[in-house]
PDB file of C-alpha atoms and ligand atoms in Angstrom:
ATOM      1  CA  UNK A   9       0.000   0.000   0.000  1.00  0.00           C
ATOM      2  CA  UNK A  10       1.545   4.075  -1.235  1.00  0.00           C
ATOM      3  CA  UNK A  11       2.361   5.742   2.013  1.00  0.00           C
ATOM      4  CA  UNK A  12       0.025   8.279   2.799  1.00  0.00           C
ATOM      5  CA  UNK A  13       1.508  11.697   1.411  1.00  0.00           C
ATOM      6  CA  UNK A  14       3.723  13.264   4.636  1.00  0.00           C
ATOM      7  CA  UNK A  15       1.129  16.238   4.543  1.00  0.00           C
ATOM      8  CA  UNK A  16      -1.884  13.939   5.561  1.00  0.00           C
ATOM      9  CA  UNK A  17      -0.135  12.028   8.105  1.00  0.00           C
ATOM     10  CA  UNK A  18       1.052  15.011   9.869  1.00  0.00           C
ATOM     11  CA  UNK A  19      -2.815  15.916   9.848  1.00  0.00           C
ATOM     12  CA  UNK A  20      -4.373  12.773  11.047  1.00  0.00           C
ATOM     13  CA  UNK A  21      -1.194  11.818  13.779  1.00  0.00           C
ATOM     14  CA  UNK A  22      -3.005  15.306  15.211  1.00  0.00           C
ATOM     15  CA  UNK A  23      -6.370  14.482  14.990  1.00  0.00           C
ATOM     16  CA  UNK A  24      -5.366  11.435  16.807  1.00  0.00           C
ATOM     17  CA  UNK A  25      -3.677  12.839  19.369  1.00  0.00           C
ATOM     18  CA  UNK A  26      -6.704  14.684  20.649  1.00  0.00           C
ATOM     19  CA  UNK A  27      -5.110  18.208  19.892  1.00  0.00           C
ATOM     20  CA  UNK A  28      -7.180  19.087  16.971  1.00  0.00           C
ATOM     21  CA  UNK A  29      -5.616  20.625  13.892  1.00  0.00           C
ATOM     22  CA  UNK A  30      -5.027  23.812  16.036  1.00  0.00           C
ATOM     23  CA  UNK A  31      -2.053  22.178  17.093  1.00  0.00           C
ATOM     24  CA  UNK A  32      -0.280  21.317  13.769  1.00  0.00           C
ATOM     25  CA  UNK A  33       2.303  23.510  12.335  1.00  0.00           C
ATOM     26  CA  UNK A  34       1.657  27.492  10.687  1.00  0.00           C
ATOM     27  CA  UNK A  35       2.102  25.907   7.147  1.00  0.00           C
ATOM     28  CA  UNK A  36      -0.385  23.323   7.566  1.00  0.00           C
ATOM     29  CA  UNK A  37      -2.869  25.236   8.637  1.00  0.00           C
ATOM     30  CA  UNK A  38      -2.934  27.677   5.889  1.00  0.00           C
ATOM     31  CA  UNK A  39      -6.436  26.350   4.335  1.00  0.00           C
ATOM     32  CA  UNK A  40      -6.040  24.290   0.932  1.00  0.00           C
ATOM     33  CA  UNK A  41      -2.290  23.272   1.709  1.00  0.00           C
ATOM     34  CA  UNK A  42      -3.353  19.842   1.704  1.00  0.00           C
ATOM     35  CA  UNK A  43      -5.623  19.639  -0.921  1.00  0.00           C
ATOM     36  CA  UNK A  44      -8.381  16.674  -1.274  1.00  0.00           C
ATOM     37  CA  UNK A  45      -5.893  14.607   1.318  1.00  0.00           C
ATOM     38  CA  UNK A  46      -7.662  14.551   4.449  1.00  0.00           C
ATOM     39  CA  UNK A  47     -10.346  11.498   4.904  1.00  0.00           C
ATOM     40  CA  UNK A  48     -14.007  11.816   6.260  1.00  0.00           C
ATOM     41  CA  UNK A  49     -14.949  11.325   9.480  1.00  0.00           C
ATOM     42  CA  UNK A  50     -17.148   8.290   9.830  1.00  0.00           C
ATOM     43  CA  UNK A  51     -20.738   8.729   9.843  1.00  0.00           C
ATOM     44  CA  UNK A  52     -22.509   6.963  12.190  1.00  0.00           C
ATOM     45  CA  UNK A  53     -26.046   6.003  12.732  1.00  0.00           C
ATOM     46  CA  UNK A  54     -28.686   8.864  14.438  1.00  0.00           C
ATOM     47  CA  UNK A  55     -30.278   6.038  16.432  1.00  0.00           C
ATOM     48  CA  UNK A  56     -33.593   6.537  18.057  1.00  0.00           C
ATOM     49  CA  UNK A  57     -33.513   8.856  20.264  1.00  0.00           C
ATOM     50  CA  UNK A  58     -33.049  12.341  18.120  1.00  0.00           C
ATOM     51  CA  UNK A  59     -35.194  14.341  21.046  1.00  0.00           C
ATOM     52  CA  UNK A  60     -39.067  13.925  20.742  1.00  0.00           C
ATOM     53  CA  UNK A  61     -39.976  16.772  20.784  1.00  0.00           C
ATOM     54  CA  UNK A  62     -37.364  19.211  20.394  1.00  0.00           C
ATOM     55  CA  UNK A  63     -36.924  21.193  23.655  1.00  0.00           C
ATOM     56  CA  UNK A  64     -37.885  24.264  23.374  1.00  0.00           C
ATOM     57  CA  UNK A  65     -34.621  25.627  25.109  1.00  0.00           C
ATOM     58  CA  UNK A  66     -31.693  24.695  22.069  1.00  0.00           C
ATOM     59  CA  UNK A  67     -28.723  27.060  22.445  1.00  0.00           C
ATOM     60  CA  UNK A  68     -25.178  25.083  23.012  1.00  0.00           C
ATOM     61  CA  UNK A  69     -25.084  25.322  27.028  1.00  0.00           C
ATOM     62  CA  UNK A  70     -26.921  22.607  27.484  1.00  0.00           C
ATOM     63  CA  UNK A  71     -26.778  22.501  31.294  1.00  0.00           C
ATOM     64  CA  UNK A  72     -28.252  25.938  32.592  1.00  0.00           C
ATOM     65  CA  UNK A  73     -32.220  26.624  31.509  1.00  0.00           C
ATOM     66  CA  UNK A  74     -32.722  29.997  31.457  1.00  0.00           C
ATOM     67  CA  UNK A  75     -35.731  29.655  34.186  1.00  0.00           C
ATOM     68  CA  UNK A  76     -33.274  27.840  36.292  1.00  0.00           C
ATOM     69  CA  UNK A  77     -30.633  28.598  38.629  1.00  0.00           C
ATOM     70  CA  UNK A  78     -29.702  24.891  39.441  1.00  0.00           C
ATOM     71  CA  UNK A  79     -27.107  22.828  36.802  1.00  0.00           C
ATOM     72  CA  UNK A  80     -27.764  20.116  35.241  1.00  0.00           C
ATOM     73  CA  UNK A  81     -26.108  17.220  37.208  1.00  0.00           C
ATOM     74  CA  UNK A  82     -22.770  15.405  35.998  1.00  0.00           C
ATOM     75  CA  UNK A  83     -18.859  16.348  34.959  1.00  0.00           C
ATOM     76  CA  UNK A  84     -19.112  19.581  33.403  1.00  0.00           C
ATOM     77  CA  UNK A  85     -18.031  18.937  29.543  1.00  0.00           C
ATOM     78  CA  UNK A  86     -16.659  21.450  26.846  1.00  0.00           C
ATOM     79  CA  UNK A  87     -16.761  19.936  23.976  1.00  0.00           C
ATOM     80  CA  UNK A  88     -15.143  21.940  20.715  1.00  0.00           C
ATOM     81  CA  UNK A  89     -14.209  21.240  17.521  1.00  0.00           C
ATOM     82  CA  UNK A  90     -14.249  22.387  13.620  1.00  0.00           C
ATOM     83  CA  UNK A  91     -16.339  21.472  10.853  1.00  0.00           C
ATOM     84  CA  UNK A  92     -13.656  20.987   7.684  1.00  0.00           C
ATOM     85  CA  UNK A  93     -13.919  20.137   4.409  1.00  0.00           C
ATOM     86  CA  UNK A  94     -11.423  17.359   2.751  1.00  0.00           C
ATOM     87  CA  UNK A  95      -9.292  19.692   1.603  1.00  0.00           C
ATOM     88  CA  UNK A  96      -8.947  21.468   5.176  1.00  0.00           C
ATOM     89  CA  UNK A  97     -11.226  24.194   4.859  1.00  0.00           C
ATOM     90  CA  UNK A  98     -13.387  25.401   7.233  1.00  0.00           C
ATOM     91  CA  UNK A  99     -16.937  24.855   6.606  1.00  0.00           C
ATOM     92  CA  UNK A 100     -18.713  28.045   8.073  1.00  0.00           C
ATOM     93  CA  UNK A 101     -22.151  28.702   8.856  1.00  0.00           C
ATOM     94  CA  UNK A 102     -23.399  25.031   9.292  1.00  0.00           C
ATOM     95  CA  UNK A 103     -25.550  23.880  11.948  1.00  0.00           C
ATOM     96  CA  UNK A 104     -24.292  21.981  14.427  1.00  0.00           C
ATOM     97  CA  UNK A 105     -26.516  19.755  16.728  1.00  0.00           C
ATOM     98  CA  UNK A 106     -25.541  17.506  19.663  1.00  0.00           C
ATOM     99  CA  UNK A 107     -27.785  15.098  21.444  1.00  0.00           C
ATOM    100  CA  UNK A 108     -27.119  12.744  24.572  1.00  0.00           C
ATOM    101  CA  UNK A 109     -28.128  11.369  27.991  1.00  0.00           C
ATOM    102  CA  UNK A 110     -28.238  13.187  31.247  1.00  0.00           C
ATOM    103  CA  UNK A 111     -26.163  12.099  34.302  1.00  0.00           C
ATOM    104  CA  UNK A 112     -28.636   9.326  34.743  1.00  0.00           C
ATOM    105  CA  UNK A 113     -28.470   7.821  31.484  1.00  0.00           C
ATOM    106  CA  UNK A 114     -31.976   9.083  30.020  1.00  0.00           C
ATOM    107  CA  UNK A 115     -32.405  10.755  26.658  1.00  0.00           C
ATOM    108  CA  UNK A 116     -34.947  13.700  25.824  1.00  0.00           C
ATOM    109  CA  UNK A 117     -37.314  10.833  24.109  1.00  0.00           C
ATOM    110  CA  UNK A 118     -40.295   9.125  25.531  1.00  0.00           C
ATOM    111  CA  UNK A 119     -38.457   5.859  24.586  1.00  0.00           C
ATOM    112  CA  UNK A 120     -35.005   6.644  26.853  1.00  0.00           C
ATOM    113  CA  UNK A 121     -35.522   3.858  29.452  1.00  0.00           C
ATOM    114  CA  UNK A 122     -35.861   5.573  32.914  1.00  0.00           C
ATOM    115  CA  UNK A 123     -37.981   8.358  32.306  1.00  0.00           C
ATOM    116  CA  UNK A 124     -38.755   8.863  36.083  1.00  0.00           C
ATOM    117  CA  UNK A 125     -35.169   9.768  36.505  1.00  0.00           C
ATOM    118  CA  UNK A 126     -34.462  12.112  33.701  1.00  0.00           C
ATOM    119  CA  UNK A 127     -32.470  15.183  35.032  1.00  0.00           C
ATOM    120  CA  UNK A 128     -34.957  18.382  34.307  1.00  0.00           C
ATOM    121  CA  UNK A 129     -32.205  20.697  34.599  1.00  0.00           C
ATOM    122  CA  UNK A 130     -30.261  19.077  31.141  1.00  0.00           C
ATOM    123  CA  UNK A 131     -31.222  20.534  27.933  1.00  0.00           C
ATOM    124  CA  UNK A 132     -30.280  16.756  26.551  1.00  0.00           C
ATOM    125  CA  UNK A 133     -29.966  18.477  23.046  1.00  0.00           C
ATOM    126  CA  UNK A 134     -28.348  22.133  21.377  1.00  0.00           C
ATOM    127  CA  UNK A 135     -27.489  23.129  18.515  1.00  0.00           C
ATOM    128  CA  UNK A 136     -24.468  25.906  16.799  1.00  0.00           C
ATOM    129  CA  UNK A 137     -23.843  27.998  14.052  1.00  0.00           C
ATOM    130  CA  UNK A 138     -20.299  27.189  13.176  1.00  0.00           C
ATOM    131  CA  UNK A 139     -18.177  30.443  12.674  1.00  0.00           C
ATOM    132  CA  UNK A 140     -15.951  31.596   9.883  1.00  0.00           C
ATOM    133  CA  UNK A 141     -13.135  29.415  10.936  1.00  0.00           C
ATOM    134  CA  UNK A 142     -15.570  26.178  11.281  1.00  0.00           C
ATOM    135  CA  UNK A 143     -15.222  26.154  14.662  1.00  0.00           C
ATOM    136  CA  UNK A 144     -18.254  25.337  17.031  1.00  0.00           C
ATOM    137  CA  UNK A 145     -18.568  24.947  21.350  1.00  0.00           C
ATOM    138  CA  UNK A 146     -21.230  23.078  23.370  1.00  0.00           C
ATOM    139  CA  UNK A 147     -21.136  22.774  27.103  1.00  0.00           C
ATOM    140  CA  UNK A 148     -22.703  19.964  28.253  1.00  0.00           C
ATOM    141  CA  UNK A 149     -21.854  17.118  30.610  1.00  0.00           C
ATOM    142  CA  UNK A 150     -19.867  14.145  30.271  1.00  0.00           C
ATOM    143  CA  UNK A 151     -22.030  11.198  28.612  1.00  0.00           C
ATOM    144  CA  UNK A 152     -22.554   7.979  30.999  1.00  0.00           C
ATOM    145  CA  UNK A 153     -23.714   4.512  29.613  1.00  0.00           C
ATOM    146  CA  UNK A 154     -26.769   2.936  28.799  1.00  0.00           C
ATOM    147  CA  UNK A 155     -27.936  -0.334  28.711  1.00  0.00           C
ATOM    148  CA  UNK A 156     -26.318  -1.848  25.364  1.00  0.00           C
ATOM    149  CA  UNK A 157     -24.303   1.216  24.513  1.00  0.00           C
ATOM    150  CA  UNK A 158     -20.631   2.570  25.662  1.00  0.00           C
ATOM    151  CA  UNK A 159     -21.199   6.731  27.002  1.00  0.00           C
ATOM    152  CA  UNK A 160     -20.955   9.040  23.011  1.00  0.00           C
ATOM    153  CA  UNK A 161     -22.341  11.992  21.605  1.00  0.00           C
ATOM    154  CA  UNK A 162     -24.512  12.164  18.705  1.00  0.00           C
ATOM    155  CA  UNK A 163     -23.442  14.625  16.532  1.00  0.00           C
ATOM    156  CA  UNK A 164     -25.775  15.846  13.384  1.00  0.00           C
ATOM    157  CA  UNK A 165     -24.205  19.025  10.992  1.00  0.00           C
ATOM    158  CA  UNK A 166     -26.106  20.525   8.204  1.00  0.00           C
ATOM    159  CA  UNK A 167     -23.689  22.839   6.010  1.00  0.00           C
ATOM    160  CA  UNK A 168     -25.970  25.480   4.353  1.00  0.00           C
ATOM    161  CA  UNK A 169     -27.564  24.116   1.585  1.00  0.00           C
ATOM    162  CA  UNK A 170     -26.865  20.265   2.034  1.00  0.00           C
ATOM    163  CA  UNK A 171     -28.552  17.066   3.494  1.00  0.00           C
ATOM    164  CA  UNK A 172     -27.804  16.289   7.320  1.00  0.00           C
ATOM    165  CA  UNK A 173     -24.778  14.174   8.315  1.00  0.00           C
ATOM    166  CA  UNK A 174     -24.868  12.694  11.800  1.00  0.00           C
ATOM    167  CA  UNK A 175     -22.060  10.778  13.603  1.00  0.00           C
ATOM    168  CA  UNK A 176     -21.436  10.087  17.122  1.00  0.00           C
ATOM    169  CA  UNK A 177     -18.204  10.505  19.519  1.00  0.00           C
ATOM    170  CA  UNK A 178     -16.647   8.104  22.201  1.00  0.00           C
ATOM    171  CA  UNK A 179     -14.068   8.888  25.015  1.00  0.00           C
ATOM    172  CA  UNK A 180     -11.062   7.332  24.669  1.00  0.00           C
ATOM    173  CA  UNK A 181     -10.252   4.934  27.109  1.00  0.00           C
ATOM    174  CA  UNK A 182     -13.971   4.168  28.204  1.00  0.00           C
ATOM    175  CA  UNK A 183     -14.095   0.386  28.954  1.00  0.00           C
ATOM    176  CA  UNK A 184     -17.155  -0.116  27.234  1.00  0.00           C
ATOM    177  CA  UNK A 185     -16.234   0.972  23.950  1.00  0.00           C
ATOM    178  CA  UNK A 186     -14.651  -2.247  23.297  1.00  0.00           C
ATOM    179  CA  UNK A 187     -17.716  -4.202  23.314  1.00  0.00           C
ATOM    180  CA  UNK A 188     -20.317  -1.608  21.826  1.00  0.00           C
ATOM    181  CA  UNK A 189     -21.572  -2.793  18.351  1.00  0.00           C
ATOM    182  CA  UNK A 190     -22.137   1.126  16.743  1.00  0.00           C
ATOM    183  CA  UNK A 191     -18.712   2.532  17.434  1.00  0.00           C
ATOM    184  CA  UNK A 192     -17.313  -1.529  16.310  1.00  0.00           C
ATOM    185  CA  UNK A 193     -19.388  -1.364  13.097  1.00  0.00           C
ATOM    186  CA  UNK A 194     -16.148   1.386  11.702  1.00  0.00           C
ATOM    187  CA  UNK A 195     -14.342  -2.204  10.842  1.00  0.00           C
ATOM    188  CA  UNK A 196     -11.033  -0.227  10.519  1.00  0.00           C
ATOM    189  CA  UNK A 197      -9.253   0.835  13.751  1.00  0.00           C
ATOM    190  CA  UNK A 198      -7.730   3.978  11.981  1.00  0.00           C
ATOM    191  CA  UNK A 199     -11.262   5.312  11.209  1.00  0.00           C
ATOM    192  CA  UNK A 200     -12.060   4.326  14.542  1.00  0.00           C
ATOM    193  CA  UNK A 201      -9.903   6.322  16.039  1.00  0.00           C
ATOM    194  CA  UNK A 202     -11.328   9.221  14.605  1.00  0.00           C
ATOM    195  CA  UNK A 203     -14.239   9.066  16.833  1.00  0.00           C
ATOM    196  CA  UNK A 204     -12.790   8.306  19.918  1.00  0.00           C
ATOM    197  CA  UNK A 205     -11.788  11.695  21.600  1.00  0.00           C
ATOM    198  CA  UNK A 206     -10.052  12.459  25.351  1.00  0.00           C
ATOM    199  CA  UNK A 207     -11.483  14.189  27.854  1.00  0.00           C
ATOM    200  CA  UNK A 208      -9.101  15.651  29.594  1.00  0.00           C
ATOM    201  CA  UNK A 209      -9.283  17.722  33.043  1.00  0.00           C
ATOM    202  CA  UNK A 210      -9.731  20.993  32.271  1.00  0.00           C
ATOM    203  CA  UNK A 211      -6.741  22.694  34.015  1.00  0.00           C
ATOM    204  CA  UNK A 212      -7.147  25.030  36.583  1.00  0.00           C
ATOM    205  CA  UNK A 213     -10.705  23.967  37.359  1.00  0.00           C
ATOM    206  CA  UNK A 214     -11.992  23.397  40.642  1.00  0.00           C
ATOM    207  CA  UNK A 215     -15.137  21.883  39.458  1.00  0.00           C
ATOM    208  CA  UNK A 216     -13.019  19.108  37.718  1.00  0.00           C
ATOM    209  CA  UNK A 217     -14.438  20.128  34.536  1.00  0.00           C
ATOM    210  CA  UNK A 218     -13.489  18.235  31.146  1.00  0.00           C
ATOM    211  CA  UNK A 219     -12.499  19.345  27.753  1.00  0.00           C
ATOM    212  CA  UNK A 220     -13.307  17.354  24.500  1.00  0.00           C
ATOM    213  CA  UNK A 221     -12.408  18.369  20.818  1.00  0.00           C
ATOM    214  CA  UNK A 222     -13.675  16.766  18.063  1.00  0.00           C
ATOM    215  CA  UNK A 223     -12.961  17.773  14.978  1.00  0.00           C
ATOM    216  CA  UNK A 224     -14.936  16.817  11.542  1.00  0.00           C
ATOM    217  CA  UNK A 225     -14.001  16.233   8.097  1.00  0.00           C
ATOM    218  CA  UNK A 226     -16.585  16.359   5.802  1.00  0.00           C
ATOM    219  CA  UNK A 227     -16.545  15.296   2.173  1.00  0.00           C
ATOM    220  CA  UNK A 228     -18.860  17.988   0.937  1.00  0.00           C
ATOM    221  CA  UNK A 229     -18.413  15.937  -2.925  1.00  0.00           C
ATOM    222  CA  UNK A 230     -20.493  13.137  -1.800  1.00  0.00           C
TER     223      UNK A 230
HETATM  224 FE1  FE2 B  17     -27.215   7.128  21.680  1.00  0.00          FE
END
C-alpha cells in the first residue's frame, strides 16, 4: 500500500492525538495546503432517540435553563471542535446539533428507558452555528452509559444548503467501547480512532471540569 503523502499524516497523527488541527504547524494550517488529502470522518447512525420533541430551550449550554438557577447534574463537559472540508477548509455557517443522555443515562425521548429519573435541569440536546473558521462549542456534561451502549455523543451538521450528516463521539479509554456494536461497526481501527476523543481535566478547574475536541471532516463531494 503508497504511504500516505507526509502532509496527511502530519494531519491525522493530530487528529489522533486529541489536539485538533489547532495544534499542527503554521504551514499546515494555511487552508487548501493539503488539498483533497484529508479522509471523512465516519458517519454513524442517528439512532432513536433524536429528542421527541425538540426542547424548546436549544442554544449550546446545554446545562443551565434559562428559568433555572440549578445545573444540570454530571462532569461539566466542553466539547469543541471544527467542521472541515477534505481539503482542510473550514466549513462556516453550518448547523451543528448535539444530542445525549443526562447524568442518569436518560435521553430527551419518551423511549429513553428511565424516564422517572431524567435530570430536568439538562437541555439533553443544542445546537451551533459554526463560525468563519468552522469552529463550534457546546457545554454539556460528560455522557454515561446505557444499557447496550458505551457513554458518546450524537453529533448531526447541516452545512448550508446540504442534506444532514450525523455521527457520534466516544471517550477514549472508556471500557465499554470495546464491546459496543455502533462505534465496532467502523471495521477499521484507523477510522475508529477518529471518533474516539479524550477528555481531559480541564486545568485550573476546581469543578473538575473536562475538555473534549472533536474535529470533523466532511466530504462535501459526496
Ligand atoms: Fe445514543
Amino acid at each position: 500500500m503508497p504511504r500516505a503523502p507526509i502532509e496527511r499524516r502530519e494531519v491525522l497523527r493530530h487528529l489522533a492525538s486529541g489536539l485538533g488541527l489547532i495544534a499542527l504547524p503554521a504551514w499546515l494550517r494555511v487552508p487548501g495546503a493539503y488539498a483533497d488529502r484529508l479522509d471523512p470522518t465516519p458517519r454513524q447512525t442517528a439512532g432513536p432517540f433524536y429528542p421527541d420533541p425538540l426542547p424548546l430551550e436549544q442554544d449550546n449550554d446545554l446545562i443551565i435553563l434559562s428559568d433555572s438557577l440549578t445545573p444540570a447534574s454530571g462532569i461539566i463537559t466542553h466539547l469543541r471542535g471544527r467542521i472541515l472540508s477534505l481539503s482542510g477548509e473550514p466549513v462556516r455557517n453550518a448547523l451543528v446539533e448535539i444530542w445525549q443522555v443526562d447524568a442518569n443515562g436518560v435521553y430527551l425521548h419518551p423511549r429513553s428507558g428511565g424516564a422517572a429519573r431524567r435530570d430536568p435541569h439538562f437541555q439533553g440536546y443544542g445546537r451551533f452555528e459554526t463560525s468563519s473558521s468552522g469552529d463550534y462549542y457546546f457545554r454539556t456534561v460528560r455522557p454515561v452509559p446505557y444499557p447496550g451502549r458505551t457513554p458518546h455523543i450524537h453529533l448531526a451538521v447541516t452545512p448550508p444548503g446540504r442534506q444532514r450528516w450525523t455521527t457520534q463521539c466516544y471517550i477514549r479509554g472508556e471500557p465499554g467501547n470495546a464491546r459496543d456494536a455502533v462505534l465496532n461497526s467502523i471495521r477499521d481501527r484507523q477510522l475508529r480512532e477518529r471518533v474516539l476523543v479524550d477528555f481531559r481535566p480541564r486545568p485550573d478547574s476546581s469543578l473538575g471540569e473536562l475538555d473534549a475536541r472533536f474535529d470533523i471532516i466532511l466530504n462535501l463531494r459526496a
